Amino acid sequence: MYRQIILSLLLLSVLPLRAQTEVQPPLQTQQVIQRYRRAKNAVYVELGKDLLTRYDASYCYTLQLLPSGKELEAQWSDVEQALDTDRKIASIIKEQIERGRLLGAYYRFSSKDSKIHRYLLYSYDNRGVITLVSIGGTLQTEELIQRILTPKSPTPKRK
């Protein structure tokens, strides 16, 4: 009886340590994506299993915020704050800035404890559309870029 209690206590004390090393904390931009995915001016896309396996990804979320009056200012402020917070912990940063405004960004986040790399792509176009793409997977930066930019051959039609 005592042996089972001690074993249970040991297991319970080890599990939180293991979970902390394997799970990466959520990025601020991922929280923004989840917050605004149902907004009236938002287009939210979550990739399905087939596409995720094509890119060796474990998840991929895309959010586009379309310009629509007062809502966009609050959303833009939240996106800007989240980007500023996340860029401080990014491993690789590539940014395009024009006239003091961030127009495009590519960030990579990696953890020493995990083989999963997280990527964040950001775009702000001249029409006022904000796009955030969050991808997590085992691919390295060069592999991911090559897979995204290389056109796929068309899938044969089923009979």
PDB file of C-alpha atoms in Angstrom:
ATOM      1  CA  MET A   1       0.000   0.000   0.000  1.00  0.00           C
ATOM      2  CA  TYR A   2       2.729   2.470   0.997  1.00  0.00           C
ATOM      3  CA  ARG A   3       4.739   1.424  -2.003  1.00  0.00           C
ATOM      4  CA  GLN A   4       1.882   2.376  -4.369  1.00  0.00           C
ATOM      5  CA  ILE A   5       1.420   5.756  -2.681  1.00  0.00           C
ATOM      6  CA  ILE A   6       5.137   6.546  -2.918  1.00  0.00           C
ATOM      7  CA  LEU A   7       5.231   5.443  -6.553  1.00  0.00           C
ATOM      8  CA  SER A   8       2.187   7.614  -7.340  1.00  0.00           C
ATOM      9  CA  LEU A   9       3.770  10.636  -5.649  1.00  0.00           C
ATOM     10  CA  LEU A  10       7.000  10.128  -7.568  1.00  0.00           C
ATOM     11  CA  LEU A  11       5.147   9.930 -10.874  1.00  0.00           C
ATOM     12  CA  LEU A  12       3.131  13.026 -10.088  1.00  0.00           C
ATOM     13  CA  SER A  13       6.263  14.985  -9.207  1.00  0.00           C
ATOM     14  CA  VAL A  14       8.085  13.971 -12.419  1.00  0.00           C
ATOM     15  CA  LEU A  15       5.229  14.582 -14.895  1.00  0.00           C
ATOM     16  CA  PRO A  16       5.139  18.389 -14.524  1.00  0.00           C
ATOM     17  CA  LEU A  17       8.903  18.593 -15.143  1.00  0.00           C
ATOM     18  CA  ARG A  18       8.606  16.529 -18.308  1.00  0.00           C
ATOM     19  CA  ALA A  19       5.681  18.607 -19.573  1.00  0.00           C
ATOM     20  CA  GLN A  20       7.590  21.852 -19.014  1.00  0.00           C
ATOM     21  CA  THR A  21      10.550  20.710 -21.118  1.00  0.00           C
ATOM     22  CA  GLU A  22       8.480  19.393 -24.039  1.00  0.00           C
ATOM     23  CA  VAL A  23       5.767  22.028 -24.339  1.00  0.00           C
ATOM     24  CA  GLN A  24       6.787  25.400 -25.676  1.00  0.00           C
ATOM     25  CA  PRO A  25       4.994  28.444 -24.306  1.00  0.00           C
ATOM     26  CA  PRO A  26       2.461  29.964 -26.705  1.00  0.00           C
ATOM     27  CA  LEU A  27       3.575  32.965 -28.698  1.00  0.00           C
ATOM     28  CA  GLN A  28       1.717  36.230 -28.267  1.00  0.00           C
ATOM     29  CA  THR A  29       0.874  36.226 -31.981  1.00  0.00           C
ATOM     30  CA  GLN A  30      -0.729  32.783 -31.673  1.00  0.00           C
ATOM     31  CA  GLN A  31      -2.951  34.191 -28.952  1.00  0.00           C
ATOM     32  CA  VAL A  32      -3.884  37.106 -31.237  1.00  0.00           C
ATOM     33  CA  ILE A  33      -4.731  34.646 -34.017  1.00  0.00           C
ATOM     34  CA  GLN A  34      -7.006  32.692 -31.668  1.00  0.00           C
ATOM     35  CA  ARG A  35      -8.611  35.880 -30.337  1.00  0.00           C
ATOM     36  CA  TYR A  36      -9.512  37.349 -33.738  1.00  0.00           C
ATOM     37  CA  ARG A  37     -10.196  34.211 -35.770  1.00  0.00           C
ATOM     38  CA  ARG A  38     -13.964  34.735 -35.463  1.00  0.00           C
ATOM     39  CA  ALA A  39     -13.955  38.506 -35.987  1.00  0.00           C
ATOM     40  CA  LYS A  40     -16.239  39.889 -38.712  1.00  0.00           C
ATOM     41  CA  ASN A  41     -13.311  41.213 -40.733  1.00  0.00           C
ATOM     42  CA  ALA A  42     -11.174  38.061 -40.344  1.00  0.00           C
ATOM     43  CA  VAL A  43     -10.402  35.116 -42.586  1.00  0.00           C
ATOM     44  CA  TYR A  44      -9.044  32.198 -40.550  1.00  0.00           C
ATOM     45  CA  VAL A  45      -7.611  29.028 -42.075  1.00  0.00           C
ATOM     46  CA  GLU A  46      -6.276  25.972 -40.293  1.00  0.00           C
ATOM     47  CA  LEU A  47      -4.485  23.487 -42.553  1.00  0.00           C
ATOM     48  CA  GLY A  48      -5.788  19.953 -42.710  1.00  0.00           C
ATOM     49  CA  LYS A  49      -3.882  16.761 -42.061  1.00  0.00           C
ATOM     50  CA  ASP A  50      -2.947  16.129 -45.736  1.00  0.00           C
ATOM     51  CA  LEU A  51      -1.265  19.492 -46.178  1.00  0.00           C
ATOM     52  CA  LEU A  52       0.370  19.306 -42.763  1.00  0.00           C
ATOM     53  CA  THR A  53       2.057  16.011 -43.668  1.00  0.00           C
ATOM     54  CA  ARG A  54       3.205  17.506 -46.991  1.00  0.00           C
ATOM     55  CA  TYR A  55       5.100  20.202 -45.089  1.00  0.00           C
ATOM     56  CA  ASP A  56       6.104  18.025 -42.100  1.00  0.00           C
ATOM     57  CA  ALA A  57       4.166  20.447 -39.923  1.00  0.00           C
ATOM     58  CA  SER A  58       2.302  19.757 -36.728  1.00  0.00           C
ATOM     59  CA  TYR A  59       0.089  22.838 -37.101  1.00  0.00           C
ATOM     60  CA  CYS A  60      -0.461  25.811 -39.401  1.00  0.00           C
ATOM     61  CA  TYR A  61      -2.826  28.698 -38.710  1.00  0.00           C
ATOM     62  CA  THR A  62      -3.413  31.656 -40.980  1.00  0.00           C
ATOM     63  CA  LEU A  63      -5.286  34.813 -40.088  1.00  0.00           C
ATOM     64  CA  GLN A  64      -6.060  37.689 -42.417  1.00  0.00           C
ATOM     65  CA  LEU A  65      -7.564  40.841 -40.988  1.00  0.00           C
ATOM     66  CA  LEU A  66      -9.291  42.838 -43.698  1.00  0.00           C
ATOM     67  CA  PRO A  67      -9.594  46.623 -43.347  1.00  0.00           C
ATOM     68  CA  SER A  68     -12.938  47.621 -41.858  1.00  0.00           C
ATOM     69  CA  GLY A  69     -13.051  50.849 -39.924  1.00  0.00           C
ATOM     70  CA  LYS A  70     -12.480  51.182 -36.200  1.00  0.00           C
ATOM     71  CA  GLU A  71     -12.020  47.457 -35.489  1.00  0.00           C
ATOM     72  CA  LEU A  72      -8.794  47.317 -37.465  1.00  0.00           C
ATOM     73  CA  GLU A  73      -7.034  49.947 -35.329  1.00  0.00           C
ATOM     74  CA  ALA A  74      -7.533  47.925 -32.128  1.00  0.00           C
ATOM     75  CA  GLN A  75      -6.576  44.724 -33.942  1.00  0.00           C
ATOM     76  CA  TRP A  76      -3.503  46.356 -35.495  1.00  0.00           C
ATOM     77  CA  SER A  77      -2.423  47.551 -32.042  1.00  0.00           C
ATOM     78  CA  ASP A  78      -2.755  44.024 -30.616  1.00  0.00           C
ATOM     79  CA  VAL A  79      -0.854  42.508 -33.561  1.00  0.00           C
ATOM     80  CA  GLU A  80       1.909  45.112 -33.269  1.00  0.00           C
ATOM     81  CA  GLN A  81       2.346  44.480 -29.520  1.00  0.00           C
ATOM     82  CA  ALA A  82       2.376  40.708 -30.037  1.00  0.00           C
ATOM     83  CA  LEU A  83       4.972  40.980 -32.819  1.00  0.00           C
ATOM     84  CA  ASP A  84       7.146  43.218 -30.661  1.00  0.00           C
ATOM     85  CA  THR A  85       6.990  40.727 -27.769  1.00  0.00           C
ATOM     86  CA  ASP A  86       7.650  37.665 -29.948  1.00  0.00           C
ATOM     87  CA  ARG A  87      10.503  39.196 -31.942  1.00  0.00           C
ATOM     88  CA  LYS A  88      12.515  39.497 -28.721  1.00  0.00           C
ATOM     89  CA  ILE A  89      12.698  35.695 -28.403  1.00  0.00           C
ATOM     90  CA  ALA A  90      13.053  34.905 -32.124  1.00  0.00           C
ATOM     91  CA  SER A  91      16.142  33.030 -33.317  1.00  0.00           C
ATOM     92  CA  ILE A  92      16.080  34.312 -36.875  1.00  0.00           C
ATOM     93  CA  ILE A  93      14.577  37.611 -37.819  1.00  0.00           C
ATOM     94  CA  LYS A  94      14.036  38.963 -41.315  1.00  0.00           C
ATOM     95  CA  GLU A  95      12.013  42.116 -41.569  1.00  0.00           C
ATOM     96  CA  GLN A  96      10.915  44.564 -44.227  1.00  0.00           C
ATOM     97  CA  ILE A  97      10.367  48.065 -42.895  1.00  0.00           C
ATOM     98  CA  GLU A  98       9.224  50.988 -44.993  1.00  0.00           C
ATOM     99  CA  ARG A  99       8.651  54.513 -43.675  1.00  0.00           C
ATOM    100  CA  GLY A 100       8.897  53.246 -40.117  1.00  0.00           C
ATOM    101  CA  ARG A 101       6.157  50.622 -40.531  1.00  0.00           C
ATOM    102  CA  LEU A 102       6.757  46.876 -40.450  1.00  0.00           C
ATOM    103  CA  LEU A 103       5.497  45.522 -43.790  1.00  0.00           C
ATOM    104  CA  GLY A 104       6.775  41.971 -43.604  1.00  0.00           C
ATOM    105  CA  ALA A 105       8.519  39.702 -41.149  1.00  0.00           C
ATOM    106  CA  TYR A 106       9.783  36.142 -40.880  1.00  0.00           C
ATOM    107  CA  TYR A 107      10.628  34.843 -37.410  1.00  0.00           C
ATOM    108  CA  ARG A 108      11.884  31.468 -36.250  1.00  0.00           C
ATOM    109  CA  PHE A 109      11.519  30.224 -32.704  1.00  0.00           C
ATOM    110  CA  SER A 110      13.283  27.097 -31.517  1.00  0.00           C
ATOM    111  CA  SER A 111      13.604  25.326 -28.229  1.00  0.00           C
ATOM    112  CA  LYS A 112      16.645  23.449 -26.968  1.00  0.00           C
ATOM    113  CA  ASP A 113      14.386  20.741 -25.541  1.00  0.00           C
ATOM    114  CA  SER A 114      12.206  20.186 -28.596  1.00  0.00           C
ATOM    115  CA  LYS A 115      12.751  19.215 -32.207  1.00  0.00           C
ATOM    116  CA  ILE A 116       9.721  21.255 -33.220  1.00  0.00           C
ATOM    117  CA  HIS A 117      10.535  24.652 -34.706  1.00  0.00           C
ATOM    118  CA  ARG A 118       7.966  27.406 -34.815  1.00  0.00           C
ATOM    119  CA  TYR A 119       7.771  29.949 -37.598  1.00  0.00           C
ATOM    120  CA  LEU A 120       5.823  33.167 -37.839  1.00  0.00           C
ATOM    121  CA  LEU A 121       5.238  35.037 -41.052  1.00  0.00           C
ATOM    122  CA  TYR A 122       3.705  38.504 -41.043  1.00  0.00           C
ATOM    123  CA  SER A 123       2.586  40.754 -43.868  1.00  0.00           C
ATOM    124  CA  TYR A 124       0.914  44.158 -44.096  1.00  0.00           C
ATOM    125  CA  ASP A 125       0.022  45.137 -47.653  1.00  0.00           C
ATOM    126  CA  ASN A 126      -0.828  48.460 -49.279  1.00  0.00           C
ATOM    127  CA  ARG A 127      -4.585  47.711 -49.067  1.00  0.00           C
ATOM    128  CA  GLY A 128      -4.345  47.481 -45.266  1.00  0.00           C
ATOM    129  CA  VAL A 129      -4.664  43.702 -45.021  1.00  0.00           C
ATOM    130  CA  ILE A 130      -2.790  42.151 -42.093  1.00  0.00           C
ATOM    131  CA  THR A 131      -1.718  38.515 -42.544  1.00  0.00           C
ATOM    132  CA  LEU A 132      -0.286  36.257 -39.832  1.00  0.00           C
ATOM    133  CA  VAL A 133       0.854  32.689 -40.498  1.00  0.00           C
ATOM    134  CA  SER A 134       1.984  30.467 -37.632  1.00  0.00           C
ATOM    135  CA  ILE A 135       3.612  27.128 -38.509  1.00  0.00           C
ATOM    136  CA  GLY A 136       5.155  24.504 -36.246  1.00  0.00           C
ATOM    137  CA  GLY A 137       7.035  21.453 -37.432  1.00  0.00           C
ATOM    138  CA  THR A 138      10.262  19.527 -37.718  1.00  0.00           C
ATOM    139  CA  LEU A 139      11.452  21.285 -40.860  1.00  0.00           C
ATOM    140  CA  GLN A 140      14.474  23.524 -40.792  1.00  0.00           C
ATOM    141  CA  THR A 141      14.230  27.049 -42.203  1.00  0.00           C
ATOM    142  CA  GLU A 142      15.716  26.279 -45.622  1.00  0.00           C
ATOM    143  CA  GLU A 143      13.520  23.199 -46.103  1.00  0.00           C
ATOM    144  CA  LEU A 144      10.368  25.100 -45.193  1.00  0.00           C
ATOM    145  CA  ILE A 145      11.127  27.964 -47.580  1.00  0.00           C
ATOM    146  CA  GLN A 146      11.925  25.541 -50.399  1.00  0.00           C
ATOM    147  CA  ARG A 147       8.700  23.583 -49.864  1.00  0.00           C
ATOM    148  CA  ILE A 148       6.596  26.727 -49.736  1.00  0.00           C
ATOM    149  CA  LEU A 149       8.167  28.301 -52.819  1.00  0.00           C
ATOM    150  CA  THR A 150       8.467  25.165 -54.971  1.00  0.00           C
ATOM    151  CA  PRO A 151       5.294  24.644 -57.009  1.00  0.00           C
ATOM    152  CA  LYS A 152       3.725  21.229 -56.625  1.00  0.00           C
ATOM    153  CA  SER A 153       2.751  19.175 -59.626  1.00  0.00           C
ATOM    154  CA  PRO A 154      -1.013  19.018 -60.058  1.00  0.00           C
ATOM    155  CA  THR A 155      -2.758  16.123 -58.379  1.00  0.00           C
ATOM    156  CA  PRO A 156      -4.241  13.702 -60.904  1.00  0.00           C
ATOM    157  CA  LYS A 157      -8.022  13.771 -61.029  1.00  0.00           C
ATOM    158  CA  ARG A 158      -9.876  10.767 -59.706  1.00  0.00           C
ATOM    159  CA  LYS A 159     -12.134   8.836 -62.044  1.00  0.00           C
TER     160      LYS A 159
END
